Amino acid sequence: MSSVFLNDLFWTIAERGRALLDLEPAGRSDAQEPAALAEALLASTGEASMIALALQLNNRFAALDPAGRRTFFRALVDRFGPDRARLAQAIEHYQARGDDAAALALHAAAEPRRQELIRRLNLAPGGTAALVQMRAELLAQLEQEPALAGLDQDFRHLFSSWFNRGFLVMRRIDWQTTAAVLAKIIRHEAVHAIDDWDDLRRRIEPPDRRCYAFFHPALVDEPLIFLQVALTQGLPSAIGPILAEERMPIAPHSADTAVFYSISNCQKGLRGVSFGSFLIKQVIDELRRDLPELKTFATLSPLPGLRRWLAEVQAAGELPFDADPAVLAKLEGKDWPRHEATSAALKEQLLPLAAHYLLEAKTPNGQPRDPVARFHLGNGARLERLNWLADRSPRGLAEGCGLMVNYLYAIKDIERNHEAYAKDGKIAAASPVLKLQRAAR
Amino acid sequence: MSSVFLNDLFWTIAERGRALLDLEPAGRSDAQEPAALAEALLASTGEASMIALALQLNNRFAALDPAGRRTFFRALVDRFGPDRARLAQAIEHYQARGDDAAALALHAAAEPRRQELIRRLNLAPGGTAALVQMRAELLAQLEQEPALAGLDQDFRHLFSSWFNRGFLVMRRIDWQTTAAVLAKIIRHEAVHAIDDWDDLRRRIEPPDRRCYAFFHPALVDEPLIFLQVALTQGLPSAIGPILAEERMPIAPHSADTAVFYSISNCQKGLRGVSFGSFLIKQVIDELRRDLPELKTFATLSPLPGLRRWLAEVQAAGELPFDADPAVLAKLEGKDWPRHEATSAALKEQLLPLAAHYLLEAKTPNGQPRDPVARFHLGNGARLERLNWLADRSPRGLAEGCGLMVNYLYAIKDIERNHEAYAKDGKIAAASPVLKLQRAAR
Amino acid sequence: MSSVFLNDLFWTIAERGRALLDLEPAGRSDAQEPAALAEALLASTGEASMIALALQLNNRFAALDPAGRRTFFRALVDRFGPDRARLAQAIEHYQARGDDAAALALHAAAEPRRQELIRRLNLAPGGTAALVQMRAELLAQLEQEPALAGLDQDFRHLFSSWFNRGFLVMRRIDWQTTAAVLAKIIRHEAVHAIDDWDDLRRRIEPPDRRCYAFFHPALVDEPLIFLQVALTQGLPSAIGPILAEERMPIAPHSADTAVFYSISNCQKGLRGVSFGSFLIKQVIDELRRDLPELKTFATLSPLPGLRRWLAEVQAAGELPFDADPAVLAKLEGKDWPRHEATSAALKEQLLPLAAHYLLEAKTPNGQPRDPVARFHLGNGARLERLNWLADRSPRGLAEGCGLMVNYLYAIKDIERNHEAYAKDGKIAAASPVLKLQRAAR
Amino acid sequence: MSSVFLNDLFWTIAERGRALLDLEPAGRSDAQEPAALAEALLASTGEASMIALALQLNNRFAALDPAGRRTFFRALVDRFGPDRARLAQAIEHYQARGDDAAALALHAAAEPRRQELIRRLNLAPGGTAALVQMRAELLAQLEQEPALAGLDQDFRHLFSSWFNRGFLVMRRIDWQTTAAVLAKIIRHEAVHAIDDWDDLRRRIEPPDRRCYAFFHPALVDEPLIFLQVALTQGLPSAIGPILAEERMPIAPHSADTAVFYSISNCQKGLRGVSFGSFLIKQVIDELRRDLPELKTFATLSPLPGLRRWLAEVQAAGELPFDADPAVLAKLEGKDWPRHEATSAALKEQLLPLAAHYLLEAKTPNGQPRDPVARFHLGNGARLERLNWLADRSPRGLAEGCGLMVNYLYAIKDIERNHEAYAKDGKIAAASPVLKLQRAAR
């Protein structure tokens, strides 16, 4: 590809932030194996040829089928690891000299060659987006192909540096946002699906609704993560009224509570590079400045793993305390939320069970089993309240027995909660939640 | 510092891009050694405390005097290198296992701990700017303290990743630019000093002038590098008419040539992280799109090292060919440019000498001795023309004997020139320049 | 005041960074007749009280039901006309003095007092929007209440001044436009209805589609009028392919034709204040600059009045030339476009009839009877081509017998065409269209 | 056409993305008298030709010398007044019919034809700017040529409508503002001259300084009026400390007072179209929202007419109360502010005199004689405090004897003060000021 074409392209993309499609004269890049292109890219010395090769390789990859991609990933693992000879020499040199310079040389020699390859791929126009896409593909294949894990570590290491919190920009999402961005909000909402543009509008336009997202300068118009907020009077105990179609908005300045009712990641390829905690905290700051009347910052969150955990402990005969399987069996029915007696019986059983689940059920490495709990407790939030029949949607009933949790972000406690949790695994919880669990025991 | 204050601050800065000043209650951070803060930062687990400590350390550093900074740099070199015990273990493990995972562990173990420290300092609001400033200070001390070189390598490694070309944004600088940015343009112009705002205006407002700069999202309002362009009819042979106060601008669409007459870096702390080549090429693309009438893209550049080289070869008795020292001696006078005969005699001697200097004079490692030549030839430009009495300013006479060069960026040849230069050290030059040199020989 | 209007107002003001300073003491505006408020507003001397009263009156009006509004309009006509006594005096004075100053005083005295009232209402935050809304209401009532015509003239006079072409800003509408604006584009499209956001996206996002709108600074996010453009190779003869869901976009630079296939006004309250001609011409300029490859600028337009005209002349027994009523009767069927023979027979009849309709059918005051023809011919376009079965939509068949017209905007002829049309009523038409008509005759 | 004007025009158009389509055939405009062009413009029917003629006439006017311009202005007065025949007919018709429609027709007939001409000139690109410029020229000639007053009234009438408060946009001016705008702030500061860019920076960049301006959408980058504000602790009694080069800024949130120390109009051509009152009030709103800690909004203003008034009343032997001419004579000296005794003696005399001047000295039509007092009292401010030796600049001493005034904008009193002033000429003043005057009497 001539440098002219390349540079024009560069400009176009930088300016318009659009995707690359069918960039190359057909048949040309096909002639070369992606892995051979990768070698050429690593061997290249000039910036212009680097950019050209990087673009070519990104496009070549995008045109591959899944099998071709897997072959390429394997080649990266097999042939683009560290240079063994150089590494052996560097070890020898370090052991002879023992100084920091030798250690640094050793550090360099031990670096897998594919890290430099990934850095160079990032030089191409649209390179960052292409690499995030490439890792999404890699993650999809990783389950069948655990040998690719090393490559994933390289991606994650570099992405952590590139998506450094200092490079992220928070923007408000509202009805003044461009359609290009809003279309992605609709697509990526992961907690309470957005049905269509009218549903979206109800969530971002009324004066008592807020939505914020992080963006990265190299991913134009691509939200990385977004948080939906409802401004309310008092802490809400159910999601229904928040999402209701017919609803009278309240004046923002009359609200005392900001409820984070949904947080969604948009980029599969950035898994493990965390921004959620930063986003929540920055949103809290923003809201406090705008609306000094707000006193409470809390979530209204699902318990996505409750039902499955319940099934497992039941199956294993490990139901805590004297929970009644006969009552729990009624969860199988579809209409129990409408039967008052059944519902009341279930409530009596499930509230303590849910408290136990959140406080005591752990993953093998000792963390809370519920992923949402893990996230918010890790951020320094407090387990504040359990809400009965708070989410009557099919998914809410199927996964969380209709229960929802409020996690409280109490500004003055966040850091202390976080430290206690990080160091000692201690979960901050309000006394009614603790009582629920204790009473049951 | 409370997380509240911290976060508020975060917001303020993210939003306004301003500098931090006197953030902390006096007397508090003084209590702790910077190096102890650094240890605490590396030991920290929570994001909030990391940010708080990073901010504290950045501010603590900013408040140190040069001696205090040197002490801190030394501590980073001495106490924040790789963890030797862990490294020894990793070597052992790698030698036992020999697989890629072990190599990656070795890679990680050999990394100086200060790299992670620098990454964490980057989490603070304004962190990137503080680190660029810190490295500028380091570079200033490096000459007296070569032992700091390892630390500098860490900075450079991380900056190369963070200031990746894909994260840079090119913006036009003109009379519509904010004063905050323009004040920095005035300050950093390195080739032909900008006297004041009126001088600046003459360079960026007329329709036949352009100026472009690269910016990075984490350094708000801080140009990294900028390029000044004059649109002309024909290739100019002197800088005077370009900078003249009284000048009739031409219509942009009547120009056939874009002359790059000044390129300046703004961030000392980013030395060695190169963007100049990218900037020139992106400006060429931009100009071609806007003004398809442009046929020639070239520089009008100084020869900053000519006079010193001349002095050296004369002193060493190594004047090439039969150059006449008696004539050259007249360069000592101040008024020779006004004496026609002297000037003519000098011209006859100096043009071949300058051609020789540009084509043959090399640094110890074989690159062109002239730094400007090195830059443009490395970019794939061609040595196009030598211009006699092209810069009559005191500096132009003192450093380059009044000579200037046009380097030509011929789009179709850039890549080939670059390759020939990078691989074989071959300099692309127009035949008149080659003739000048050959004739003399 | 409905909460909707209130919220809109709230937002408008919040957006501009204004705070209303206790402008409306509770309970006060309800107590007062709108007409009394209007008198108070005209009597007011201070800016602050003017703004407060203007806002009060605008809100008071918005809260009225249609009958209340009509009462208010009547009061404006009856009680806010010119001051008769002052006018009589001014006439006397003018007749005595006869100079320009006396004429100017007469001019002022003859101005209906409601013009100043409308000017003052415009001082309130959101005033312009409220007045445009007020006139929309007035136009709706005008048919039943012709006595309100004088008031409408006042509105129109002032709006012509405020919506002066020099104050309009053209903006491109694309997928980067805010949802707030796009929602209005969907709502106001008047020619080929936009079904939903996906349909909208197909019209504004592909590289071979353009959309432009005029905005006024006092009506934030309110497009006044917008024009949809398709870039094509050759002049299209049917609307179907342009609006097709499955369609392969072409590269913009490969297009030679820009087709204006829809132009819609958004503000009923601005009826009679024309921007369409300016918009088309500015779009032509913009497109020529961006895409110099474009050679042809033309519309693909409906004939909304053809079928009705046909019915009328048939009913009146005035079918031109020997058109065959038996054939025309087949238009009543629904499926005729699918029957080849019927369709062919109709085509033979209808093409000449349509040519006749466009060229000869006039309104009582001598203008072309077809409103779309009137608009484009008035702009200086030429009647270029009739297209058979170009719009098979129910509306296209019902109103225009499936026919569409291309009006050609030939830059070099626009002014001449316009002059000929404006002065002599002469319609510029391509010879095939003229032939169609002549042949028939 | 001067190249300056041409370039401005060029830029204006380029900025808005417009291209002029062969609007002015070379050589044509020179051939025609401006007045003949004006006739052609009024006779024109098509929009395209209107725009072309309007542009031609604007350019033609810009190229005229002052004498040529005066000739054109005279022609507008003499030949573009109302159509007398039509007016006579309209009077007759009105007297016959007596209805509102006839009155409206009379209104239209009495309108000078040049109003429509001015409206049409506004259609040209850059038309509004050209017309504002034209009126500035007219105002300059008006003194020698009072017969042009009628034309000026037409301009003023139309400008009042076009520069309606609802169309103005307030923007903050700070170091983030473009150089294009800031250069105009420097040029137009009328109260305390801005020496250079450094002086400007001191006034707009520190956190305890604010500056706001009104802009109109048709005058790109042209501030109409701007207000400079200092945030202080307590009401300042001298201008020196506010403008001092060496000054420690205070934190904005620690300020309790916002001081308006300078307000300047930028457009001579908009004289008599007032925005100052609106600007001050909108700035108060903005500041209250941003900085709720602010309790006091006041000016620190000069008394530009004090010294001249003193001279007049002395000359006329009308010095109020027993003021001592011998003491006042010391004002002639230059150094009196440094002599304690003289200064004290002057203070005793001048404070009561200044109070008297502000409260009692009137123009022939009964308004306060001091123009600054007239402006702020008319806005509803209160005469709060007289400050001795508050402005020691040569101009301050020469015009105002070194005195300055604080006018207080007390939000809850503004409207009442204004009404009392507007209706009864009653000046709101703090009791110390009243006492000063009474004591003296």
CSV table of C-alpha atoms in Angstrom, one decimal, chain A residues 86-230:
chain,number,residue,atom,x,y,z
A,86,ARG,CA,18.8,-13.9,24.0
A,87,LEU,CA,17.1,-14.7,27.3
A,88,ALA,CA,19.6,-17.4,28.2
A,89,GLN,CA,22.4,-14.9,27.4
A,90,ALA,CA,20.7,-12.2,29.5
A,91,ILE,CA,20.4,-14.6,32.4
A,92,GLU,CA,24.1,-15.4,32.2
A,93,HIS,CA,25.0,-11.8,31.9
A,94,TYR,CA,22.9,-10.9,34.9
A,95,GLN,CA,24.3,-13.6,37.0
A,96,ALA,CA,27.8,-12.5,36.1
A,97,ARG,CA,27.1,-8.8,36.7
A,98,GLY,CA,24.3,-8.7,39.1
A,99,ASP,CA,23.6,-5.0,38.6
A,100,ASP,CA,20.4,-3.2,37.7
A,101,ALA,CA,21.3,-2.6,34.1
A,102,ALA,CA,21.7,-6.3,33.6
A,103,ALA,CA,18.4,-6.9,35.3
A,104,LEU,CA,16.8,-4.4,33.0
A,105,ALA,CA,18.3,-6.2,30.0
A,106,LEU,CA,17.0,-9.4,31.4
A,107,HIS,CA,13.6,-7.8,31.8
A,108,ALA,CA,13.7,-6.8,28.1
A,109,ALA,CA,14.9,-10.2,27.0
A,110,ALA,CA,12.2,-12.0,28.8
A,111,GLU,CA,9.4,-9.9,27.3
A,112,PRO,CA,7.4,-12.0,24.8
A,113,ARG,CA,8.1,-10.6,21.3
A,114,ARG,CA,4.3,-10.4,20.8
A,115,GLN,CA,4.1,-7.5,23.3
A,116,GLU,CA,6.2,-5.3,20.9
A,117,LEU,CA,4.0,-6.7,18.1
A,118,ILE,CA,0.9,-5.5,19.8
A,119,ARG,CA,2.4,-2.1,20.4
A,120,ARG,CA,3.2,-1.8,16.8
A,121,LEU,CA,-0.3,-2.9,15.7
A,122,ASN,CA,-1.5,0.0,17.8
A,123,LEU,CA,0.3,2.4,15.4
A,124,ALA,CA,-2.2,1.8,12.6
A,125,PRO,CA,-5.2,4.0,12.2
A,126,GLY,CA,-7.9,2.4,14.2
A,127,GLY,CA,-5.3,0.2,15.8
A,128,THR,CA,-6.6,0.4,19.4
A,129,ALA,CA,-10.1,-0.5,18.3
A,130,ALA,CA,-8.8,-3.4,16.2
A,131,LEU,CA,-6.8,-4.8,19.1
A,132,VAL,CA,-9.7,-4.6,21.5
A,133,GLN,CA,-11.7,-6.5,19.0
A,134,MET,CA,-8.9,-9.0,18.6
A,135,ARG,CA,-8.8,-9.7,22.3
A,136,ALA,CA,-12.6,-10.1,22.4
A,137,GLU,CA,-12.1,-12.9,19.9
A,138,LEU,CA,-9.3,-14.3,21.9
A,139,LEU,CA,-11.3,-14.4,25.0
A,140,ALA,CA,-14.0,-16.3,23.1
A,141,GLN,CA,-11.6,-18.9,22.1
A,142,LEU,CA,-9.7,-19.1,25.4
A,143,GLU,CA,-12.2,-21.5,27.0
A,144,GLN,CA,-11.5,-24.2,24.4
A,145,GLU,CA,-7.9,-23.3,24.1
A,146,PRO,CA,-6.3,-22.6,27.5
A,147,ALA,CA,-2.9,-22.5,25.9
A,148,LEU,CA,-3.7,-19.0,24.7
A,149,ALA,CA,-3.7,-17.7,28.2
A,150,GLY,CA,-0.2,-16.3,27.9
A,151,LEU,CA,-1.2,-14.2,24.9
A,152,ASP,CA,-4.2,-12.9,26.9
A,153,GLN,CA,-1.9,-11.8,29.7
A,154,ASP,CA,0.1,-9.7,27.2
A,155,PHE,CA,-3.1,-8.0,26.0
A,156,ARG,CA,-4.2,-7.3,29.5
A,157,HIS,CA,-0.9,-6.0,30.6
A,158,LEU,CA,-0.8,-3.5,27.7
A,159,PHE,CA,-4.4,-2.5,27.9
A,160,SER,CA,-4.0,-1.8,31.6
A,161,SER,CA,-1.4,0.7,30.6
A,162,TRP,CA,-3.3,2.2,27.7
A,163,PHE,CA,-6.6,2.4,29.4
A,164,ASN,CA,-5.0,4.0,32.5
A,165,ARG,CA,-7.6,5.9,34.5
A,166,GLY,CA,-5.8,9.1,33.7
A,167,PHE,CA,-6.6,8.8,30.0
A,168,LEU,CA,-10.4,8.2,30.5
A,169,VAL,CA,-12.9,10.9,30.0
A,170,MET,CA,-16.3,10.8,31.7
A,171,ARG,CA,-19.2,12.2,29.7
A,172,ARG,CA,-22.8,12.6,30.5
A,173,ILE,CA,-25.2,10.6,28.3
A,174,ASP,CA,-28.5,12.3,27.7
A,175,TRP,CA,-30.9,13.2,25.0
A,176,GLN,CA,-28.3,15.7,23.7
A,177,THR,CA,-25.9,12.8,23.1
A,178,THR,CA,-25.3,11.7,19.5
A,179,ALA,CA,-27.3,8.8,18.0
A,180,ALA,CA,-24.0,7.1,17.3
A,181,VAL,CA,-23.2,6.8,21.0
A,182,LEU,CA,-26.8,6.2,22.1
A,183,ALA,CA,-27.2,3.2,19.7
A,184,LYS,CA,-24.3,1.6,21.6
A,185,ILE,CA,-25.9,2.3,25.0
A,186,ILE,CA,-29.0,0.5,23.8
A,187,ARG,CA,-26.9,-2.4,22.6
A,188,HIS,CA,-24.7,-2.8,25.6
A,189,GLU,CA,-27.1,-2.3,28.5
A,190,ALA,CA,-26.6,-5.6,30.4
A,191,VAL,CA,-28.8,-5.3,33.5
A,192,HIS,CA,-32.3,-4.1,32.5
A,193,ALA,CA,-32.5,-4.4,28.8
A,194,ILE,CA,-33.4,-1.2,26.9
A,195,ASP,CA,-36.3,-2.1,24.5
A,196,ASP,CA,-36.0,0.7,22.0
A,197,TRP,CA,-35.3,4.4,21.6
A,198,ASP,CA,-38.4,5.3,23.6
A,199,ASP,CA,-37.3,3.2,26.5
A,200,LEU,CA,-33.8,4.8,26.2
A,201,ARG,CA,-35.3,8.3,26.2
A,202,ARG,CA,-37.2,7.5,29.4
A,203,ARG,CA,-33.9,6.6,31.0
A,204,ILE,CA,-31.8,9.6,30.0
A,205,GLU,CA,-34.1,12.6,29.3
A,206,PRO,CA,-36.2,13.2,32.4
A,207,PRO,CA,-34.7,15.7,34.8
A,208,ASP,CA,-34.5,13.0,37.5
A,209,ARG,CA,-32.5,10.6,35.5
A,210,ARG,CA,-28.7,10.6,34.8
A,211,CYS,CA,-26.4,8.4,32.8
A,212,TYR,CA,-22.6,8.7,32.6
A,213,ALA,CA,-20.0,6.9,30.6
A,214,PHE,CA,-16.2,6.6,30.3
A,215,PHE,CA,-14.6,7.2,26.9
A,216,HIS,CA,-11.0,6.7,25.7
A,217,PRO,CA,-9.6,9.1,23.2
A,218,ALA,CA,-8.5,6.3,20.9
A,219,LEU,CA,-11.9,4.8,20.7
A,220,VAL,CA,-14.1,7.5,19.3
A,221,ASP,CA,-17.8,7.3,20.1
A,222,GLU,CA,-17.2,4.0,21.9
A,223,PRO,CA,-18.4,4.1,25.5
A,224,LEU,CA,-16.3,1.8,27.7
A,225,ILE,CA,-18.7,1.5,30.6
A,226,PHE,CA,-21.8,3.4,31.6
A,227,LEU,CA,-23.8,3.9,34.8
A,228,GLN,CA,-27.5,4.7,35.0
A,229,VAL,CA,-28.8,6.8,37.9
A,230,ALA,CA,-32.3,7.6,39.2
